[in-house]
Amino acid sequence: MHPHLPLITSHTPHHRARHKALRCGTVLLLGLLAACTVYTAKPLDLQRNTAEWLTLSRKLCAKPALSLADLHNIGLMLNPDLNKARLTYAKSTSIAEFAGLWEDPSLSTELAYTLSPYATGQTYNPGLTLPVTGLPALASKIAEQYKEADYWTMRTQERDFLKQLDTLRHRIMVSHAKQQLMRTRLTRLRDEEEKIAKLYELGEVEFAEFKLANQRTFDATKALQELDNLHLQQHLELVNLLGLHPDMRDIELQGSLPRELPAALPVADGDALLESPELKALMASYGAGEQELRREIRRQYPELSLSMGWERADDVDKLKPTIGFNIPLWNRNREAIAAANAERDIRHHDAISQWRALLRNAAALSDRQQLALQHCREEFTNLGVLRDAEQRQEALFAIGEIGMPALAGSRQEVFERHINYLDCLEQLLDVQTQILYLNPFHKP
């Protein structure tokens, strides 16, 4: 005969208690799972995105010509690099919101089934790690420092974008002015060339004067072609910088170049430069490096893990408190400490280097502005003198006192001096735009 093994049914008190505990654990687990984040798909629809992009671009560019404020608003909204910087800041903000949380408690259970009718067993062991070294608080501080660094990096990119946009705008205006000047001059050159050719046929001018008229027309045509190519590249760059759809590459700009010489602008001093966003970004990054070093130093000390176990065996309840920690005998987190210490030194160097670069840039911009103003004044004065001389030459030509070659030479001098003045003015506006945006308190 085979011995009959005893059956343990759910009607026994021990089994009823075990099943009740299992049901409570299941309900708790389901409640925790319900609070978890659920994945949401976000598929890419490039065709729909392009259609929306084109519609928005047309709406933003509905005006016949865009002012400087319009350009700023469009660029700050659509520029892809700025939007990526904002997403980076949003990421660090989200991380900072949840950084520094304690480790979740652990729960282990053991159910023992025996073949003896007199032996049963159940064990539950909830555990919790106590951050006695303050690592969660340091993690929160580190995340806040990176959040601040990303914020100031975003502000730096916005400032650099506006500086680049303002520079490109006045360069396009200079190109417009040159185009208008060159087209007017080219029309006159063709008229001059035709008249000088007739005089050459009559033997009233030398071949050298006839050849010079031809060369001037050729040079002006070539210069206008090169300027047209530059103007197209500038408009394409503008559309790309603003983040507009390429169909908007024919947008027109409001405004004009200054008719008088711009006044000198004050350059930000050292106290103002301390508020520069790029410096603040590096200072925040350095602060994160210091907190990371503190974290790695504290990681060489043990964290405490506490658990309170409950065991039931043979109708006897037992409590089993447990304390655990690691013993730092050899490792002591020395590799991570060395890396964090070196990284802090690098960030310290970066912040100091950026500060010195700001001071050097301020001094350089001050000198460049003085030189550009000097060149503009000289060219502006010379242009006025040549224009007066041209008017006298026009009057003399009208009464037959001078010939076409002499008048053409006077006109050419005025044209070349005017082009040179526009080049000097462009350099001055470039420098003054950099001076404006070097000042952290400048509001576009």
Coordinates of C-alpha atoms in Angstrom, one line a residue, residues 97-414:
E97 CA 11.4 68.0 -11.1
F98 CA 11.8 64.3 -10.3
A99 CA 15.5 64.2 -9.3
G100 CA 16.5 63.2 -5.8
L101 CA 13.7 60.7 -5.1
W102 CA 14.4 57.9 -2.6
E103 CA 14.8 54.4 -3.8
D104 CA 11.5 52.5 -3.9
P105 CA 11.1 50.0 -1.0
S106 CA 11.4 46.4 -1.7
L107 CA 9.1 43.5 -0.7
S108 CA 10.0 39.8 -0.8
T109 CA 7.8 37.0 0.3
E110 CA 8.3 33.2 0.6
L111 CA 5.5 30.6 0.8
A112 CA 6.7 27.2 1.9
Y113 CA 4.7 24.0 1.0
T114 CA 5.7 20.9 2.9
L115 CA 4.6 17.3 2.8
S116 CA 4.2 17.2 6.5
P117 CA 0.7 17.9 7.9
Y118 CA 2.2 19.6 10.8
A119 CA 4.6 22.1 9.1
T120 CA 3.7 25.3 7.1
G121 CA 5.7 28.4 6.5
Q122 CA 5.2 32.0 5.3
T123 CA 7.7 34.8 5.2
Y124 CA 7.3 38.6 4.2
N125 CA 10.3 40.9 4.1
P126 CA 9.6 44.6 3.4
G127 CA 12.9 46.6 3.0
L128 CA 13.9 50.2 2.7
T129 CA 17.2 51.9 1.9
L130 CA 17.8 55.0 4.1
P131 CA 20.0 57.6 2.3
V132 CA 22.0 58.6 5.3
T133 CA 24.7 60.2 3.1
G134 CA 22.2 62.6 1.6
L135 CA 22.6 61.4 -2.0
P136 CA 19.0 62.2 -3.1
A137 CA 19.4 65.8 -2.0
L138 CA 22.7 66.1 -3.9
A139 CA 21.0 64.6 -7.0
S140 CA 18.3 67.2 -6.8
K141 CA 20.9 70.0 -6.5
I142 CA 22.9 68.7 -9.5
A143 CA 19.7 68.5 -11.6
E144 CA 18.8 72.1 -10.7
Q145 CA 22.3 73.3 -11.6
Y146 CA 22.1 71.6 -15.0
K147 CA 18.6 73.1 -15.5
E148 CA 20.0 76.5 -14.8
A149 CA 22.9 75.9 -17.2
D150 CA 20.5 74.9 -20.0
Y151 CA 18.4 78.0 -19.3
W152 CA 21.4 80.3 -19.7
T153 CA 22.6 78.4 -22.7
M154 CA 19.2 78.9 -24.3
R155 CA 19.4 82.6 -23.6
T156 CA 22.8 82.7 -25.1
Q157 CA 21.6 81.1 -28.3
E158 CA 18.7 83.5 -28.5
R159 CA 21.0 86.5 -28.1
D160 CA 23.5 85.1 -30.7
F161 CA 20.6 84.5 -33.1
L162 CA 19.3 88.0 -32.8
K163 CA 22.8 89.4 -33.3
Q164 CA 23.3 87.2 -36.4
L165 CA 19.9 88.3 -37.7
D166 CA 20.5 92.0 -37.2
T167 CA 23.9 91.7 -38.9
L168 CA 22.4 89.9 -41.9
R169 CA 19.6 92.4 -42.2
H170 CA 21.9 95.4 -42.5
R171 CA 24.2 93.6 -44.8
I172 CA 21.2 92.9 -47.1
M173 CA 20.4 96.6 -46.9
V174 CA 24.0 97.4 -47.9
S175 CA 23.7 95.0 -50.8
H176 CA 20.4 96.7 -51.9
A177 CA 22.1 100.1 -51.8
K178 CA 25.0 98.8 -53.8
Q179 CA 22.7 97.2 -56.4
Q180 CA 20.8 100.4 -56.9
L181 CA 24.0 102.4 -57.1
M182 CA 25.6 99.9 -59.6
R183 CA 22.5 99.7 -61.8
T184 CA 22.4 103.5 -62.0
R185 CA 26.1 103.7 -62.8
L186 CA 25.9 100.9 -65.4
T187 CA 23.2 102.8 -67.2
R188 CA 25.4 105.8 -67.3
L189 CA 28.4 103.8 -68.3
R190 CA 26.6 102.4 -71.3
D191 CA 25.6 105.9 -72.4
E192 CA 29.1 107.2 -71.8
E193 CA 30.6 104.2 -73.7
E194 CA 28.3 104.9 -76.7
K195 CA 29.2 108.6 -76.8
I196 CA 32.9 108.0 -76.4
A197 CA 32.8 105.4 -79.2
K198 CA 31.3 108.0 -81.5
L199 CA 34.0 110.5 -80.5
Y200 CA 36.6 107.8 -81.1
E201 CA 35.3 107.2 -84.6
L202 CA 35.5 110.9 -85.2
G203 CA 39.1 111.0 -84.0
E204 CA 38.3 113.3 -81.1
V205 CA 39.4 110.9 -78.3
E206 CA 42.3 108.6 -77.9
F207 CA 42.1 104.8 -78.1
A208 CA 43.1 104.6 -74.5
E209 CA 40.0 106.6 -73.4
F210 CA 37.8 104.5 -75.6
K211 CA 39.3 101.3 -74.1
L212 CA 38.9 102.7 -70.6
A213 CA 35.2 103.3 -71.2
N214 CA 34.8 99.7 -72.4
Q215 CA 36.7 98.3 -69.4
R216 CA 34.6 100.3 -66.9
T217 CA 31.4 98.9 -68.4
F218 CA 32.7 95.4 -68.3
D219 CA 33.9 95.8 -64.7
A220 CA 30.6 97.3 -63.6
T221 CA 28.7 94.5 -65.2
K222 CA 30.8 91.8 -63.6
A223 CA 30.6 93.5 -60.2
L224 CA 26.8 93.7 -60.4
Q225 CA 26.6 90.0 -61.3
E226 CA 28.7 89.1 -58.3
L227 CA 26.6 91.4 -56.1
D228 CA 23.4 89.7 -57.4
N229 CA 24.8 86.3 -56.4
L230 CA 25.7 87.7 -53.0
H231 CA 22.3 89.2 -52.6
L232 CA 20.6 85.8 -53.5
Q233 CA 22.8 84.0 -51.0
Q234 CA 21.9 86.5 -48.3
H235 CA 18.2 86.1 -48.8
L236 CA 18.5 82.3 -48.8
E237 CA 20.5 82.6 -45.5
L238 CA 17.8 84.9 -44.1
V239 CA 15.0 82.4 -44.9
N240 CA 17.1 79.5 -43.4
L241 CA 18.0 81.6 -40.3
L242 CA 14.4 82.5 -39.7
G243 CA 13.2 78.9 -40.1
L244 CA 10.7 79.8 -42.9
H245 CA 9.6 77.6 -45.7
P246 CA 11.8 78.1 -48.8
D247 CA 8.9 79.5 -50.7
M248 CA 9.3 82.7 -48.6
R249 CA 12.8 83.5 -50.0
D250 CA 11.4 86.6 -51.9
I251 CA 10.5 88.4 -48.7
E252 CA 11.2 92.2 -48.6
L253 CA 12.6 94.2 -45.7
Q254 CA 11.5 97.4 -44.2
G255 CA 14.0 100.1 -43.1
S256 CA 17.0 101.7 -44.7
L257 CA 20.6 102.5 -43.9
P258 CA 21.4 105.5 -41.7
R259 CA 21.9 108.7 -43.8
E260 CA 24.2 110.2 -41.2
L261 CA 27.2 108.7 -39.5
P262 CA 26.1 106.6 -36.5
A263 CA 27.3 107.8 -33.1
A264 CA 29.7 105.7 -31.1
L265 CA 28.1 103.2 -28.7
P266 CA 29.3 102.5 -25.2
V267 CA 30.9 99.1 -24.6
A268 CA 29.8 97.0 -21.6
D269 CA 32.2 97.2 -18.7
G270 CA 33.4 94.3 -16.4
D271 CA 30.5 94.7 -14.0
A272 CA 27.9 94.3 -16.8
L273 CA 29.8 91.4 -18.4
L274 CA 29.4 89.4 -15.2
E275 CA 25.7 89.1 -16.2
S276 CA 26.5 87.6 -19.6
P277 CA 24.4 84.5 -20.2
E278 CA 27.2 82.4 -21.6
L279 CA 29.2 83.1 -18.4
K280 CA 26.2 82.3 -16.2
A281 CA 25.8 79.0 -18.1
L282 CA 29.4 78.0 -17.4
M283 CA 29.1 79.1 -13.8
A284 CA 26.0 76.9 -13.4
S285 CA 27.8 74.0 -15.1
Y286 CA 30.8 74.5 -12.7
G287 CA 28.3 74.4 -9.8
A288 CA 27.0 71.1 -11.0
G289 CA 30.5 69.8 -11.2
E290 CA 31.1 70.7 -7.5
Q291 CA 27.9 69.0 -6.5
E292 CA 28.9 65.9 -8.5
L293 CA 32.2 65.8 -6.7
R294 CA 30.5 66.0 -3.3
R295 CA 28.2 63.1 -4.5
E296 CA 31.1 60.9 -5.4
I297 CA 32.9 61.6 -2.2
R298 CA 29.8 60.7 -0.2
R299 CA 29.3 57.5 -2.2
Q300 CA 32.4 56.0 -0.5
Y301 CA 30.3 55.9 2.7
P302 CA 27.7 53.1 3.1
E303 CA 24.0 53.6 2.9
L304 CA 21.8 51.7 5.4
S305 CA 19.2 49.2 4.3
L306 CA 16.5 48.3 6.8
S307 CA 14.1 45.4 6.5
M308 CA 11.5 44.1 9.0
G309 CA 10.8 40.4 8.2
W310 CA 7.7 38.5 9.4
E311 CA 7.8 34.7 9.4
R312 CA 5.3 32.2 10.4
A313 CA 6.4 28.7 10.8
D314 CA 4.7 25.8 12.7
D315 CA 2.0 28.2 14.0
V316 CA 4.7 30.5 15.5
D317 CA 5.0 34.2 14.4
K318 CA 8.5 35.6 14.3
L319 CA 9.8 39.2 13.6
K320 CA 13.3 39.4 11.9
P321 CA 14.6 43.0 11.7
T322 CA 17.7 43.3 9.5
I323 CA 20.2 46.1 8.9
G324 CA 22.6 45.9 6.0
F325 CA 25.4 48.1 4.6
N326 CA 28.5 47.7 2.5
I327 CA 32.0 48.0 4.0
P328 CA 34.4 50.3 2.1
L329 CA 37.7 48.5 2.5
W330 CA 39.5 48.9 -0.9
N331 CA 37.4 50.6 -3.6
R332 CA 36.1 53.7 -1.7
N333 CA 34.8 55.0 -5.1
R334 CA 38.2 56.5 -5.8
E335 CA 38.0 56.2 -9.6
A336 CA 34.7 58.2 -9.7
I337 CA 36.0 60.8 -7.2
A338 CA 39.1 61.3 -9.4
A339 CA 37.0 61.7 -12.5
A340 CA 34.6 64.2 -10.8
N341 CA 37.5 66.2 -9.4
A342 CA 39.2 66.4 -12.8
E343 CA 35.9 67.4 -14.5
R344 CA 35.4 70.2 -11.9
D345 CA 38.9 71.5 -12.8
I346 CA 38.0 71.5 -16.5
R347 CA 34.8 73.5 -15.8
H348 CA 36.6 75.9 -13.6
H349 CA 39.1 76.5 -16.4
D350 CA 36.2 77.0 -19.0
A351 CA 34.5 79.6 -16.8
I352 CA 37.7 81.6 -16.3
S353 CA 38.6 81.4 -20.0
Q354 CA 35.1 82.6 -21.0
W355 CA 35.4 85.5 -18.6
R356 CA 38.8 86.5 -20.0
A357 CA 37.4 86.1 -23.6
L358 CA 34.6 88.5 -22.7
L359 CA 37.0 91.1 -21.5
R360 CA 39.2 90.8 -24.5
N361 CA 36.2 91.0 -26.9
A362 CA 35.0 94.1 -25.2
A363 CA 38.4 95.8 -25.6
A364 CA 38.7 94.6 -29.2
L365 CA 35.2 95.9 -30.1
S366 CA 36.0 99.3 -28.6
D367 CA 39.1 99.6 -30.7
R368 CA 37.4 98.3 -33.9
Q369 CA 34.5 100.8 -33.4
Q370 CA 36.9 103.7 -33.2
L371 CA 38.8 102.6 -36.3
A372 CA 35.5 101.9 -38.3
L373 CA 34.2 105.3 -37.3
Q374 CA 37.4 107.0 -38.4
H375 CA 37.2 105.3 -41.8
C376 CA 33.6 106.2 -42.2
R377 CA 34.2 109.8 -41.4
E378 CA 37.1 109.9 -43.9
E379 CA 35.0 108.3 -46.7
F380 CA 32.0 110.4 -45.9
T381 CA 34.0 113.6 -46.1
N382 CA 35.8 112.5 -49.3
L383 CA 32.5 111.5 -50.9
G384 CA 31.1 115.0 -50.2
V385 CA 34.1 116.6 -51.8
L386 CA 33.9 114.4 -54.9
R387 CA 30.2 115.0 -55.3
D388 CA 30.8 118.8 -55.3
A389 CA 33.5 118.3 -57.9
E390 CA 31.2 116.1 -60.0
Q391 CA 28.5 118.8 -60.0
R392 CA 31.0 121.4 -61.2
Q393 CA 32.2 119.0 -63.9
E394 CA 28.5 118.4 -65.0
A395 CA 28.1 122.2 -65.3
L396 CA 31.3 122.6 -67.3
F397 CA 30.3 119.7 -69.6
A398 CA 26.9 121.3 -70.1
I399 CA 28.6 124.5 -71.5
G400 CA 31.2 122.5 -73.5
E401 CA 34.2 123.4 -71.4
I402 CA 35.2 119.7 -70.8
G403 CA 34.6 116.5 -72.8
M404 CA 32.8 113.3 -72.0
P405 CA 36.0 111.4 -70.9
A406 CA 36.7 113.9 -68.2
L407 CA 33.1 113.9 -66.9
A408 CA 33.1 110.0 -67.0
G409 CA 36.2 110.0 -64.9
S410 CA 34.6 112.3 -62.3
R411 CA 31.5 110.2 -62.2
Q412 CA 33.6 107.0 -61.7
E413 CA 35.5 108.5 -58.8
V414 CA 32.2 109.4 -57.0

